[in-house]
Tab-separated table of C-alpha atoms in Angstrom:
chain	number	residue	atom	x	y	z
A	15	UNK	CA	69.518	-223.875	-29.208
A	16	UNK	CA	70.847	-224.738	-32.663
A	17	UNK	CA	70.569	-221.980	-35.016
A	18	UNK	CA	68.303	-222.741	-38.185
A	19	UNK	CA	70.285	-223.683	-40.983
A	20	UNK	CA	69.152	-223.484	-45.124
A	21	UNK	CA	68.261	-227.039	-45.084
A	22	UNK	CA	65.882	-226.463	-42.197
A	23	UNK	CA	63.757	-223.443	-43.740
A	24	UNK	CA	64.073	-226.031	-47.242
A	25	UNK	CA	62.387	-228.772	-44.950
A	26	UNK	CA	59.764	-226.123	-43.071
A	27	UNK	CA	58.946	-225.591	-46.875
A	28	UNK	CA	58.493	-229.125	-48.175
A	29	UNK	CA	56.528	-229.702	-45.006
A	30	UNK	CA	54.012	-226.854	-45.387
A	31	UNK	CA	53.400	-227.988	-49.077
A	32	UNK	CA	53.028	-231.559	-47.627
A	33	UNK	CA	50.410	-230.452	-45.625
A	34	UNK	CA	48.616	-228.228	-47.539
A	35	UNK	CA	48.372	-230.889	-50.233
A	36	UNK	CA	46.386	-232.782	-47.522
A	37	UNK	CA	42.937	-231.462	-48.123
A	38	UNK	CA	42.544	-231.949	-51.656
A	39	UNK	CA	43.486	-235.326	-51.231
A	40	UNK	CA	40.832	-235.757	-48.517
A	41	UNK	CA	38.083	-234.602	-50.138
A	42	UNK	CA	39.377	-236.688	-53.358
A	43	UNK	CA	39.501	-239.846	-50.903
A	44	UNK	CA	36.120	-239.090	-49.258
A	45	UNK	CA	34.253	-239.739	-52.609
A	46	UNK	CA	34.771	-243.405	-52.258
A	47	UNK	CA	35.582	-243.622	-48.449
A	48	UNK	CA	34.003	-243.050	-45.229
A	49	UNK	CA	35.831	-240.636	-42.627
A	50	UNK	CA	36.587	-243.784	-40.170
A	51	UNK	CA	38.506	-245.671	-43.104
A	52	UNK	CA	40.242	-242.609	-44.634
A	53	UNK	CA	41.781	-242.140	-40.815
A	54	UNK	CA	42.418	-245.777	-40.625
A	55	UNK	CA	44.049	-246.095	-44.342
A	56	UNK	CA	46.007	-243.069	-43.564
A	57	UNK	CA	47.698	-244.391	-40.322
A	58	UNK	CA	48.312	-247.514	-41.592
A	59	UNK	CA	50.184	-246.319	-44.771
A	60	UNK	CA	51.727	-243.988	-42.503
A	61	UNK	CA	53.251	-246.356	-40.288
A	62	UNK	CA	55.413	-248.641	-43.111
A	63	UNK	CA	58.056	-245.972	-43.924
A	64	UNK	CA	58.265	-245.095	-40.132
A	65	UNK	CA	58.320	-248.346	-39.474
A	66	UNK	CA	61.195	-249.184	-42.324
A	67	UNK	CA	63.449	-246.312	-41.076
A	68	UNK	CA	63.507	-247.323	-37.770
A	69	UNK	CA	64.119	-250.712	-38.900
A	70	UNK	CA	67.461	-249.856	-41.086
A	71	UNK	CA	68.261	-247.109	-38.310
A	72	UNK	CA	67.510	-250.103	-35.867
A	73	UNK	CA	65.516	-247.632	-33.439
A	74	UNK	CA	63.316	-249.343	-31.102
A	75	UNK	CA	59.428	-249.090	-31.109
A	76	UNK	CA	58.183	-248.803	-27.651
A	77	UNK	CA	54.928	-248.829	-28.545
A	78	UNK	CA	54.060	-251.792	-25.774
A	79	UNK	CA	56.662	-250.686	-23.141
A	80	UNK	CA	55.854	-248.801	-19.693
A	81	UNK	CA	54.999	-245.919	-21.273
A	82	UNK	CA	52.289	-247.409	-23.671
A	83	UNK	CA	49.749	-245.080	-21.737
A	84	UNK	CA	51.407	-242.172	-23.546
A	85	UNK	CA	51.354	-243.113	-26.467
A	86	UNK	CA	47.642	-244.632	-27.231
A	87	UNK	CA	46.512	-241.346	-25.564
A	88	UNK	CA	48.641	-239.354	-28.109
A	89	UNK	CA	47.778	-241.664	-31.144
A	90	UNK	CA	44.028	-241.420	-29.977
A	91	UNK	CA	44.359	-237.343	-29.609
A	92	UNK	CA	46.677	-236.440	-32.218
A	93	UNK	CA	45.643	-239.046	-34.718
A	94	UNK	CA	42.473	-241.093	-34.217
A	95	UNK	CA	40.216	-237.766	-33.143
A	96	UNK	CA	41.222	-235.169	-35.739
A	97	UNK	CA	41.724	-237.669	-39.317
A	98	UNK	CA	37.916	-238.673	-38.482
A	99	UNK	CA	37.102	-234.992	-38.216
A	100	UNK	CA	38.737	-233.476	-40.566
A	101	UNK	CA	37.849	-235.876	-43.134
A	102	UNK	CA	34.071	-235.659	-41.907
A	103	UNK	CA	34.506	-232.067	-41.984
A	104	UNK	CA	35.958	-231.771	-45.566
A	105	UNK	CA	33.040	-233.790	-47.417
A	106	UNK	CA	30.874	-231.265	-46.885
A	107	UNK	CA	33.638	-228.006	-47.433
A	108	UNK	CA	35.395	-227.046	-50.325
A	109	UNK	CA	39.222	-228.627	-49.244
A	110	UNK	CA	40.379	-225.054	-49.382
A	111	UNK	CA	38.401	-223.597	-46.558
A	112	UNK	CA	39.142	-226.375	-44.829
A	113	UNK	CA	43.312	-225.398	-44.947
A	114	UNK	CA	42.353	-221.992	-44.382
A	115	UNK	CA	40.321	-223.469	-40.840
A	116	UNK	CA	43.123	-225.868	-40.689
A	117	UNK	CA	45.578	-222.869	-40.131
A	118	UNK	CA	44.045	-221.126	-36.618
A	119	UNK	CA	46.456	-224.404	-35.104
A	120	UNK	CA	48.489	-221.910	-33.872
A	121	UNK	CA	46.021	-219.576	-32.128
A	122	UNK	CA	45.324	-222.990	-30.278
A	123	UNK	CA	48.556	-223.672	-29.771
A	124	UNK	CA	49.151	-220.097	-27.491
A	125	UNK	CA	46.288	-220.320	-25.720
A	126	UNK	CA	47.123	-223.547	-24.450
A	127	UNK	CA	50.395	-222.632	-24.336
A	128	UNK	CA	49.813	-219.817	-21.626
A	129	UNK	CA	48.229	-222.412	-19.283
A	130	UNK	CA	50.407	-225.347	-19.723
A	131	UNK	CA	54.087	-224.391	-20.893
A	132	UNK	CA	56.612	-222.391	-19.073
A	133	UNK	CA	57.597	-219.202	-20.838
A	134	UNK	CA	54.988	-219.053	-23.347
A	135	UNK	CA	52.856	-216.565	-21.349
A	136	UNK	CA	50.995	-214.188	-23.355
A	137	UNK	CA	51.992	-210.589	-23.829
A	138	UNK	CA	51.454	-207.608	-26.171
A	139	UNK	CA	52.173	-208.628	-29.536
A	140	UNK	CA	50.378	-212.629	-28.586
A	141	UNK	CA	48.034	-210.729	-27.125
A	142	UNK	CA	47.176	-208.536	-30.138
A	143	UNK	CA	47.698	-211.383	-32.594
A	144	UNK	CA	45.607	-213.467	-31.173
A	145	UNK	CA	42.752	-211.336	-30.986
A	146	UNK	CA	43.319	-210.094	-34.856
A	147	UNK	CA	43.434	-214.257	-35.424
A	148	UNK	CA	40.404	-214.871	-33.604
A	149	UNK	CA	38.393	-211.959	-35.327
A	150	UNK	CA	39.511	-213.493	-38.586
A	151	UNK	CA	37.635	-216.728	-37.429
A	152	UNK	CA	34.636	-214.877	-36.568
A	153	UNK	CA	34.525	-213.342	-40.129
A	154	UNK	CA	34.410	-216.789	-41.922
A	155	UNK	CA	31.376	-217.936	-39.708
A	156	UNK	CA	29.808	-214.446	-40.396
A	157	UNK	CA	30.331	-214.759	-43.685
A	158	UNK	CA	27.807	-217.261	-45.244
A	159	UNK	CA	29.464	-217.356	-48.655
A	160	UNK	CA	32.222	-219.708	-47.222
A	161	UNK	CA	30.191	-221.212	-44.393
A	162	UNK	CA	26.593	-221.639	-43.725
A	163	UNK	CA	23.747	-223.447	-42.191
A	164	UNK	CA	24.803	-226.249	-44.595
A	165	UNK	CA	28.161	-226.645	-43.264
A	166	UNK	CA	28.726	-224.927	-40.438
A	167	UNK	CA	28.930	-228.161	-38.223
A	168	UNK	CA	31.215	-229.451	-40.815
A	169	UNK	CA	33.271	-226.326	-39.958
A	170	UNK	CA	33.733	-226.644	-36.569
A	171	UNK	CA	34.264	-230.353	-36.811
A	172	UNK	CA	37.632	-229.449	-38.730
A	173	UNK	CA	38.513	-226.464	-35.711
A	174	UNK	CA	37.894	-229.333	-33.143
A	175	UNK	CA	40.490	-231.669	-35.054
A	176	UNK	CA	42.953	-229.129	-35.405
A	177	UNK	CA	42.548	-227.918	-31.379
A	178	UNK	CA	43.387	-231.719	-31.481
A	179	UNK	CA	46.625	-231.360	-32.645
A	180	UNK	CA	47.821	-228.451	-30.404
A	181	UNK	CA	46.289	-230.845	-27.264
A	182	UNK	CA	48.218	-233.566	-28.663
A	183	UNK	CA	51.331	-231.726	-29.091
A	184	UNK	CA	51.447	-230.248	-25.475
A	185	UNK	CA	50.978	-234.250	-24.421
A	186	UNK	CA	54.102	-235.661	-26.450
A	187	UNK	CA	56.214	-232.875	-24.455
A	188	UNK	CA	55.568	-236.122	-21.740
A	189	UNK	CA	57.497	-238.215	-23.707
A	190	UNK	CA	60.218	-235.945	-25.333
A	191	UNK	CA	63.310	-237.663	-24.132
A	192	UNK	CA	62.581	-240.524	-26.875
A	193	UNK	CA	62.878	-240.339	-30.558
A	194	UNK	CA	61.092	-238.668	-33.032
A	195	UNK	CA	61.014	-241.918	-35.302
A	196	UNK	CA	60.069	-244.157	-32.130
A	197	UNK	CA	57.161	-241.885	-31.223
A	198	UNK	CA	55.856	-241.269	-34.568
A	199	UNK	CA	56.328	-245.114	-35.117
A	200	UNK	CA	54.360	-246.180	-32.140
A	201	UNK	CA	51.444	-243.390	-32.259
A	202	UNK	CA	50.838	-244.836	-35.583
A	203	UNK	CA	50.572	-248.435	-34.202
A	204	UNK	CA	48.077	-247.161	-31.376
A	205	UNK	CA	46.273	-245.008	-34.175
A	206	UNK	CA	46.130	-248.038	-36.014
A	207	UNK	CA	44.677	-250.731	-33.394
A	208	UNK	CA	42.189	-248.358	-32.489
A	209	UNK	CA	40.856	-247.394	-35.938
A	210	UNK	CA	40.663	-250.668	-37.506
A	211	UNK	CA	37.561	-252.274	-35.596
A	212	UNK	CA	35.902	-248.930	-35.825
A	213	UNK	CA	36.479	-249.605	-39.588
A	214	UNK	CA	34.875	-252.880	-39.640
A	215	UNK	CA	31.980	-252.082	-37.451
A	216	UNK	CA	31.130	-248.701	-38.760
A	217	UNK	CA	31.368	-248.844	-42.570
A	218	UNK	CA	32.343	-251.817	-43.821
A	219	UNK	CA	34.789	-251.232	-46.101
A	220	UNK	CA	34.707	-254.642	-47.517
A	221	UNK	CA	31.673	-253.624	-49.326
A	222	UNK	CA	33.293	-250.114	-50.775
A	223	UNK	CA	34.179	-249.852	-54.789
A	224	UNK	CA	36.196	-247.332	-54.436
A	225	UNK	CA	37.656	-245.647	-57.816
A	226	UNK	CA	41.303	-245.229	-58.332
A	227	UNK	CA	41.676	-241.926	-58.128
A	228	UNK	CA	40.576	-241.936	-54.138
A	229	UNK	CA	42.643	-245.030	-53.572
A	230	UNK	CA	46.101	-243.229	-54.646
A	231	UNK	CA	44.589	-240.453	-52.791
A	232	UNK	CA	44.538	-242.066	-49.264
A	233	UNK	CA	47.595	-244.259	-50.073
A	234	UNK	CA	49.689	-240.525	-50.546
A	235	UNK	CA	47.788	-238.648	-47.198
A	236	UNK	CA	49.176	-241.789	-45.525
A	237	UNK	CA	52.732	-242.335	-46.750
A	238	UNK	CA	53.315	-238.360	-47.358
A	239	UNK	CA	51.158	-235.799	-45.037
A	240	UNK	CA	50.802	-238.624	-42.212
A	241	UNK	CA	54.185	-240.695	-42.177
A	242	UNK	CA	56.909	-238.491	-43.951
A	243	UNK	CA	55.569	-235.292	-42.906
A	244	UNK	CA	56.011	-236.585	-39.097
A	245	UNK	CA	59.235	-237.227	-39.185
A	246	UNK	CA	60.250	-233.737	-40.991
């Protein structure tokens, strides 16, 4: 295993603020847009700088090869499921309860780690974590100043999506022989094909007037927390 270099806690860094910039920018793009199109926009303006690197680094997409399976199952799980969520979820929380619920990933992560992955049993210290990490859950659904019976489904709308994530992640481990740019590239396309009727039929976009501020808002989630962010 390579060992981490400066530029790789730099990128961890950039990443994290990627990411954490995601919420605002959801709840900004959810005053104009539904939770279907905000997923849809977002993998779609995702996809075109994926797309362009792998077309100067001529990497192939093999998005419609044998293993297609794969990947619309990991676009659908790690994509599709969770944006719709987790935007649904954050119209209805403030954007920065919604990174703080957005953060338990990795107590999702070890528990499914435990049953699935080799050498990621739990022990003391996971053990011990994990409960402290879970009892930190149970304290914002106690604690009706940050959730309540007005947004408690909300809540565990944006847990679901990011149990997504963790379910997705264990999945690509199918496919990790290929390319990170090939893989991000064609979960995007999957993401994409499947969203866009569920656009149409579900809210119409065509009739939306959406204001400016949400439309630079879902064109950044896509190009930045969904596209870049992927390939960091």
């Amino acid at each position: 295993m390579r060992k981490p270099q400066i530029i790789d806690y730099l990128l961890l860094t950039l990443l994290s603020l990627i990411w954490a910039s995601a919420f605002f920018n959801i709840k900004i793009a959810t005053y104009s847009f539904g939770p279907v199109t905000i997923a849809f926009l977002r993998v779609f303006f995702g996809a075109l700088p994926v797309l362009l690197l792998c077309y100067f680094k001529k990497i192939k997409i093999e998005a419609f090869s044998k293993d297609w399976k794969w990947f619309a199952i990991i676009g659908l799980v790690n994509l599709v499921i969770p944006f719709i969520l987790i935007s649904y979820g954050v119209k209805f929380v403030q954007s920065n309860l919604a990174a703080i619920l957005m953060s338990t990933t990795p107590l999702s992560s070890t528990v499914l780690a435990h049953f699935f992955l080799k050498g990621e049993k739990f022990n003391l210290l996971k053990t011990i974590g994990l409960l402290i990490g879970f009892s930190g859950i149970v304290f914002l659904f106690s604690d009706n100043f940050l959730i309540n019976e007005n947004n408690f489904v909300a809540a565990l709308l944006i847990l679901l999506g990011s149990t997504c994530y963790v379910i997705g992640g264990v999945i690509t481990l199918k496919i990790s022989n290929k390319k990170n740019e090939n893989v991000t590239g064609s979960i995007l396309i999957w993401a994409s094909i499947m969203l866009f009727p569920l656009t149409l039929i579900f809210e119409k976009p065509w009739l939306l007037n959406p204001s400016m501020d949400s439309i630079i808002s879902v064109i950044y989630l896509g190009i930045f927390p969904t596209g870049i962010a992927w390939l960091l």
